[in-house]
Coordinates of C-alpha atoms and ligand atoms in Angstrom, one line a residue:
M1 CA -12.7 -7.7 -21.4
S2 CA -15.6 -6.6 -18.8
A3 CA -15.5 -3.0 -18.3
A4 CA -16.5 -4.1 -15.0
A5 CA -14.4 -6.2 -13.8
P6 CA -11.3 -5.3 -11.7
V7 CA -7.1 -5.8 -13.5
V8 CA -4.6 -6.0 -11.4
I9 CA -1.3 -4.7 -12.2
T10 CA 2.2 -5.4 -9.8
G11 CA 4.9 -1.7 -10.1
A12 CA 1.5 0.5 -11.5
S13 CA 3.6 3.3 -9.5
G14 CA 6.3 3.0 -12.4
L15 CA 6.2 5.4 -15.5
I16 CA 4.1 2.1 -17.4
G17 CA 2.3 1.9 -14.1
T18 CA 0.5 5.2 -14.5
R19 CA 0.2 6.1 -18.3
L20 CA -1.5 2.2 -17.6
R21 CA -3.9 3.3 -15.1
A22 CA -4.9 6.0 -16.7
A23 CA -6.5 4.0 -19.7
L24 CA -7.6 2.1 -17.6
R25 CA -9.8 4.7 -15.8
A26 CA -10.3 6.7 -18.8
R27 CA -12.6 3.6 -20.2
G28 CA -13.9 2.5 -16.0
T29 CA -12.1 -0.5 -15.7
P30 CA -11.4 -0.6 -11.7
L31 CA -8.1 -1.6 -10.9
R32 CA -5.7 -3.3 -7.5
L33 CA -2.8 -2.0 -7.3
I34 CA -0.2 -4.3 -5.9
S35 CA 3.2 -1.5 -4.4
R36 CA 5.2 -2.6 -2.1
A37 CA 4.5 0.5 -0.1
A38 CA 1.0 1.7 1.7
R39 CA -0.6 4.1 -0.4
I40 CA -3.9 5.4 0.1
A41 CA -6.0 5.6 -3.2
D42 CA -6.3 9.6 -4.5
E43 CA -8.2 8.2 -7.8
A44 CA -12.1 6.3 -8.0
G45 CA -11.7 2.8 -8.6
E46 CA -8.3 2.3 -7.2
E47 CA -7.1 0.2 -4.2
W48 CA -3.6 -0.1 -4.0
L49 CA -2.8 -4.1 -1.4
A50 CA 0.0 -4.4 -0.8
W51 CA 2.0 -8.4 -2.5
A52 CA 0.1 -10.1 0.7
D53 CA -3.2 -9.6 -0.7
L54 CA -2.2 -10.6 -3.8
P55 CA -4.4 -14.3 -4.4
R56 CA -7.4 -11.6 -2.5
A57 CA -6.5 -8.8 -5.6
V58 CA -5.8 -11.3 -8.3
R59 CA -9.9 -13.4 -7.3
G60 CA -12.1 -12.5 -9.7
A61 CA -9.9 -10.3 -12.2
A62 CA -9.6 -9.6 -15.4
A63 CA -6.7 -9.3 -15.9
I64 CA -2.5 -9.0 -14.7
V65 CA -0.6 -7.2 -15.6
N66 CA 3.3 -7.6 -14.0
L67 CA 5.2 -4.6 -14.5
A68 CA 7.5 -5.6 -11.6
G69 CA 10.7 -4.8 -11.3
E70 CA 13.8 -3.1 -9.9
P71 CA 15.2 -0.1 -11.7
V72 CA 18.1 -1.9 -14.1
A73 CA 19.1 1.4 -16.2
G74 CA 21.6 4.6 -15.5
R75 CA 23.0 3.1 -12.2
R76 CA 26.1 0.6 -10.9
W77 CA 25.6 -2.5 -11.0
T78 CA 27.4 -4.1 -7.7
A79 CA 26.6 -7.5 -7.2
A80 CA 24.2 -6.4 -4.5
V81 CA 22.3 -4.8 -8.0
K82 CA 21.7 -6.4 -9.5
A83 CA 20.8 -9.2 -7.1
T84 CA 18.0 -7.5 -6.6
I85 CA 17.3 -6.3 -10.0
R86 CA 16.9 -10.2 -10.9
D87 CA 15.2 -11.2 -7.9
S88 CA 12.5 -8.8 -7.4
R89 CA 11.5 -9.5 -11.4
V90 CA 11.4 -13.7 -10.9
S91 CA 10.3 -13.3 -7.2
A92 CA 7.1 -11.3 -8.6
G93 CA 6.3 -13.7 -12.3
Q94 CA 6.5 -17.3 -8.8
A95 CA 4.4 -14.8 -6.5
V96 CA 1.6 -14.1 -9.8
V97 CA 2.0 -18.3 -10.1
A98 CA 1.6 -18.7 -6.9
A99 CA -1.9 -17.1 -6.3
L100 CA -3.8 -18.1 -10.1
R101 CA -2.7 -21.4 -8.9
V102 CA -5.2 -20.9 -4.9
T103 CA -7.1 -19.2 -7.0
P104 CA -10.6 -21.0 -8.2
A105 CA -10.7 -21.9 -12.2
E106 CA -13.9 -20.2 -12.0
Q107 CA -12.0 -17.3 -10.3
R108 CA -9.0 -16.8 -12.3
P109 CA -8.0 -13.7 -14.2
R110 CA -7.6 -15.0 -18.5
T111 CA -5.3 -12.8 -19.0
L112 CA -1.6 -12.1 -18.1
V113 CA 0.6 -9.0 -19.7
Q114 CA 3.8 -10.5 -18.4
A115 CA 6.8 -8.2 -19.1
S116 CA 9.7 -8.5 -20.1
A117 CA 12.8 -6.5 -22.0
V118 CA 14.6 -6.3 -25.3
G119 CA 16.6 -6.6 -23.4
Y120 CA 16.0 -9.8 -23.5
Y121 CA 18.3 -11.3 -27.7
G122 CA 22.2 -9.2 -26.0
S123 CA 23.7 -7.7 -27.5
R124 CA 23.3 -8.2 -31.4
G125 CA 24.4 -5.5 -34.3
D126 CA 22.2 -5.0 -37.5
A127 CA 20.9 -8.4 -37.3
L128 CA 17.5 -7.3 -37.2
L129 CA 14.9 -8.9 -33.9
D130 CA 11.9 -10.5 -33.9
E131 CA 10.0 -12.7 -31.1
T132 CA 11.2 -16.1 -33.0
S133 CA 15.0 -14.6 -32.6
E134 CA 17.4 -16.5 -30.3
P135 CA 17.7 -15.1 -27.1
G136 CA 21.5 -13.0 -25.6
D137 CA 23.7 -15.1 -23.3
D138 CA 25.4 -11.6 -21.6
Y139 CA 23.9 -10.6 -18.0
L140 CA 20.6 -9.1 -18.6
A141 CA 19.1 -11.4 -21.5
E142 CA 19.6 -13.8 -18.7
V143 CA 17.6 -12.2 -15.8
C144 CA 15.2 -11.5 -19.4
R145 CA 14.6 -15.0 -19.6
A146 CA 14.8 -15.9 -16.3
W147 CA 12.8 -12.8 -14.9
E148 CA 9.6 -14.2 -19.2
D149 CA 9.9 -18.5 -17.9
S150 CA 9.3 -17.5 -13.9
S151 CA 5.0 -16.7 -14.7
C152 CA 5.1 -19.3 -17.1
G153 CA 3.4 -21.7 -15.2
A154 CA 0.3 -19.3 -15.5
E155 CA -0.1 -21.4 -19.0
E156 CA -0.7 -24.5 -17.6
L157 CA -3.6 -23.1 -15.5
G158 CA -5.5 -22.0 -18.9
V159 CA -4.1 -18.5 -18.1
R160 CA -3.7 -17.0 -21.9
R161 CA 0.8 -14.5 -21.4
V162 CA 2.0 -12.7 -23.3
T163 CA 5.3 -11.8 -22.6
A164 CA 5.9 -7.9 -23.8
R165 CA 9.9 -7.3 -24.5
I166 CA 9.5 -3.6 -23.6
G167 CA 12.3 -1.4 -26.0
L168 CA 13.1 2.5 -24.7
V169 CA 9.4 4.0 -23.3
L170 CA 10.0 7.3 -24.6
A171 CA 7.8 10.0 -21.9
P172 CA 8.8 13.4 -21.4
E173 CA 7.7 12.7 -17.2
G174 CA 10.3 9.6 -16.4
G175 CA 12.5 7.1 -18.6
A176 CA 15.8 7.3 -21.1
L177 CA 14.3 10.5 -22.7
R178 CA 14.0 12.7 -19.2
K179 CA 17.1 12.0 -18.4
M180 CA 18.7 12.7 -21.5
L181 CA 16.6 16.5 -22.2
A182 CA 18.7 17.8 -19.1
P183 CA 22.4 18.2 -20.6
F184 CA 20.8 17.5 -25.1
R185 CA 19.2 20.8 -23.0
L186 CA 22.4 22.7 -22.7
G187 CA 23.5 21.5 -25.7
V188 CA 25.8 18.4 -24.6
G189 CA 24.3 16.3 -25.6
G190 CA 25.6 13.5 -28.6
R191 CA 25.7 10.0 -29.4
L192 CA 26.9 7.1 -27.4
G193 CA 29.9 4.8 -27.1
D194 CA 30.2 4.8 -31.2
G195 CA 26.7 5.2 -31.6
R196 CA 26.4 2.3 -33.3
Q197 CA 23.8 0.3 -32.0
W198 CA 20.3 0.2 -33.0
M199 CA 17.5 1.9 -29.8
P200 CA 14.5 0.0 -29.8
W201 CA 11.8 3.0 -29.3
I202 CA 8.1 3.2 -28.7
H203 CA 6.5 6.7 -28.4
A204 CA 4.6 6.3 -24.2
D205 CA 1.2 6.1 -26.1
D206 CA 1.9 3.7 -28.6
A207 CA 3.8 1.5 -25.8
I208 CA -0.2 1.8 -23.5
A209 CA -1.9 1.5 -26.9
M210 CA -0.2 -2.0 -27.6
L211 CA -1.1 -3.2 -23.5
L212 CA -4.2 -2.3 -23.7
A213 CA -4.1 -4.6 -26.9
M214 CA -2.7 -7.6 -25.2
L215 CA -5.2 -7.8 -22.6
D216 CA -7.8 -6.9 -24.5
D217 CA -7.3 -9.1 -27.8
P218 CA -7.7 -13.2 -27.1
R219 CA -5.0 -13.6 -30.6
W220 CA -1.8 -11.4 -28.7
N221 CA -0.1 -14.2 -27.5
G222 CA 3.4 -16.0 -26.3
P223 CA 6.0 -13.3 -26.4
G224 CA 5.5 -9.7 -28.2
N225 CA 8.6 -7.1 -29.3
L226 CA 7.0 -3.8 -27.3
C227 CA 8.7 -1.8 -29.8
S228 CA 7.8 1.1 -32.6
P229 CA 8.3 -0.4 -36.4
D230 CA 11.1 2.0 -37.1
P231 CA 15.0 1.4 -34.2
L232 CA 17.6 3.3 -34.4
P233 CA 21.7 3.2 -34.6
N234 CA 21.8 5.7 -31.3
S235 CA 23.8 8.6 -33.7
E236 CA 20.7 9.1 -35.4
F237 CA 18.1 9.1 -32.7
T238 CA 21.0 11.8 -31.3
R239 CA 20.2 13.8 -34.1
A240 CA 16.8 13.5 -33.9
L241 CA 16.5 14.6 -30.0
G242 CA 18.9 17.6 -31.4
R243 CA 16.6 18.8 -34.2
A244 CA 13.7 18.4 -31.6
L245 CA 15.1 21.1 -29.3
H246 CA 16.5 22.9 -31.5
R247 CA 20.0 22.3 -30.7
P248 CA 23.4 20.6 -31.4
A249 CA 23.5 17.8 -30.4
V250 CA 27.6 16.9 -31.5
L251 CA 29.5 15.8 -27.8
P252 CA 30.0 12.0 -28.3
M253 CA 29.6 10.5 -24.8
P254 CA 32.9 8.4 -25.3
E255 CA 32.3 3.9 -23.9
F256 CA 35.2 4.5 -21.5
A257 CA 33.3 7.8 -20.5
L258 CA 30.4 5.5 -19.4
R259 CA 32.0 2.9 -17.8
L260 CA 34.1 4.8 -16.0
L261 CA 31.5 6.3 -14.8
L262 CA 28.5 2.6 -15.0
G263 CA 30.8 0.0 -15.2
E264 CA 28.5 -3.1 -16.8
G265 CA 25.7 -1.0 -16.2
A266 CA 26.2 1.0 -19.2
D267 CA 25.9 -1.8 -21.2
P268 CA 22.2 -0.8 -21.6
L269 CA 23.4 2.3 -23.6
L270 CA 25.7 0.4 -25.1
Q271 CA 23.3 -2.3 -26.6
S272 CA 22.5 -3.1 -30.0
Q273 CA 18.8 -4.2 -30.4
R274 CA 18.0 -3.3 -33.6
A275 CA 14.3 -5.8 -32.4
V276 CA 11.1 -5.3 -34.4
P277 CA 7.2 -5.4 -33.3
A278 CA 6.2 -9.0 -35.3
L279 CA 3.8 -9.9 -33.9
A280 CA 2.7 -6.5 -33.1
R281 CA 2.4 -6.0 -37.8
R282 CA 0.6 -9.6 -37.7
L283 CA -1.7 -8.6 -35.4
D284 CA -2.4 -5.8 -37.6
F285 CA -2.0 -3.4 -34.8
R286 CA -1.9 0.1 -35.7
F287 CA 0.9 2.7 -34.6
G288 CA 0.2 6.7 -33.6
H289 CA 3.9 7.2 -34.0
P290 CA 5.8 4.6 -36.1
A291 CA 8.2 8.2 -36.6
L292 CA 11.3 9.5 -34.7
D293 CA 11.0 12.9 -35.6
A294 CA 7.4 13.2 -35.5
A295 CA 7.1 11.6 -32.3
L296 CA 10.1 13.1 -30.5
A297 CA 7.7 16.5 -31.7
D298 CA 4.7 15.4 -30.6
L299 CA 6.4 14.5 -27.1
L300 CA 7.7 17.3 -26.6
K301 CA 5.0 19.6 -27.4
R302 CA 3.5 19.0 -24.1
Ligands
LIG1 N1 10.8 2.3 -19.6 C1 11.5 1.2 -20.2 O1 11.8 2.6 -20.8 C2 10.9 -0.2 -20.6 C3 11.8 -0.8 -20.6 C4 12.1 -1.8 -20.8 C5 11.5 -2.9 -20.1 N2 11.6 -2.3 -19.0 C6 10.6 -2.8 -17.6 O2 9.0 -2.8 -18.0 C7 8.4 -2.2 -16.4 C8 8.1 -1.5 -16.1 O3 8.6 -0.2 -16.8 P1 9.0 1.4 -15.9 O4 9.8 2.2 -16.5 O5 7.2 1.5 -15.4 O6 9.6 1.2 -14.9 P2 10.1 1.8 -12.9 O7 9.4 3.0 -13.5 O8 11.2 1.6 -12.4 O9 8.7 0.6 -11.8 C9 8.9 0.0 -11.7 C10 7.8 -0.6 -10.6 O10 8.5 -1.7 -10.2 C11 8.2 -1.4 -8.1 N3 10.2 -1.7 -8.0 C12 10.4 -1.9 -7.5 N4 11.7 -1.8 -7.6 C13 10.9 -3.3 -7.3 C14 11.5 -4.3 -6.5 N5 13.0 -4.1 -6.3 N6 10.6 -5.4 -5.9 C15 9.5 -4.9 -6.0 N7 8.6 -4.6 -7.1 C16 9.6 -3.1 -7.7 C17 7.4 -0.5 -8.0 O11 6.4 -0.1 -7.7 P3 6.3 -0.3 -5.5 O12 7.6 0.7 -5.8 O13 5.1 0.8 -5.6 O14 6.8 -1.4 -5.6 C18 7.9 0.3 -9.4 O15 7.0 1.5 -9.5 C19 9.9 -2.6 -15.7 O16 9.9 -3.4 -14.9 C20 10.6 -2.2 -16.4 O17 12.4 -3.7 -16.5 C21 10.9 -0.7 -19.5

């Protein structure tokens, strides 16, 4: 990818987008950032644009990273929330394809990195899940399928499309790890439900490195699990976090309490996905933080 051609990012203000922007800025890549909110660029090389400007943003860009979507985890899923979770993602994918379609072929980006999630696979107990595994049939799996399908029209336009099935991205500044830190630091953390559900986690630095590889390397194509090679059951993850914080992790949160708090919205915490990054392995992607204890030590020293 030419350093001078811009990259377009939707959902760029979020946890992953903020880190991806920093990584791309560091390589001198100009950024066109699509947001629902009017924003003033405070970093050189960044231009914030509205969704209505997407066709203009796409023209002459090297690539698009489509991350936008209503937050999923840690909230009650009312019918309205469920509709927004789904519609925000499907309409973002459709808007990307519509923008590509009106762009002359010679000015069209070559690459689309489309976000998805390991929720694609549903809840699958101890089964090893790689990119060839069947999708699940619950609500989140259906959302992920519709999300992935929403931008498949890009391929007909000759755009290389990589679908990043993202696991739990661990970063101290946001997402799941940040939510877990407060109870664990107070010594009231513990496993969720029976703790047997597999958690496909990834250190945020590896998540960004893998997204950059997807942008740069044309061998990445189709679905790719964006998670570490070492998924762990929730009970082991919990013990590792307790060790990293030098706190006990002995107060489990039973499934009924999570259901009382979040209803169906507890699914992301209780579902089991033993997902492995088979495509990344095949392409010889080097994980900086493949093991959880060392990854947590690194994340929490900052
Ligand atoms: N972080 C993870 O562990 C993880 C795991 C699996 C999948 N993913 C997926 O990867 C993507 C990026 O993750 P993230 O952690 O960076 O998410 P995030 O922090 O929640 O950011 C998502 C971005 O999407 C935009 N957005 C939010 N609600 C929207 C709506 N209703 N319509 C259109 N845009 C909306 C927001 O940008 P503006 O406010 O600027 O419009 C926001 O900055 C998300 O789609 C997420 O579901 C993340």
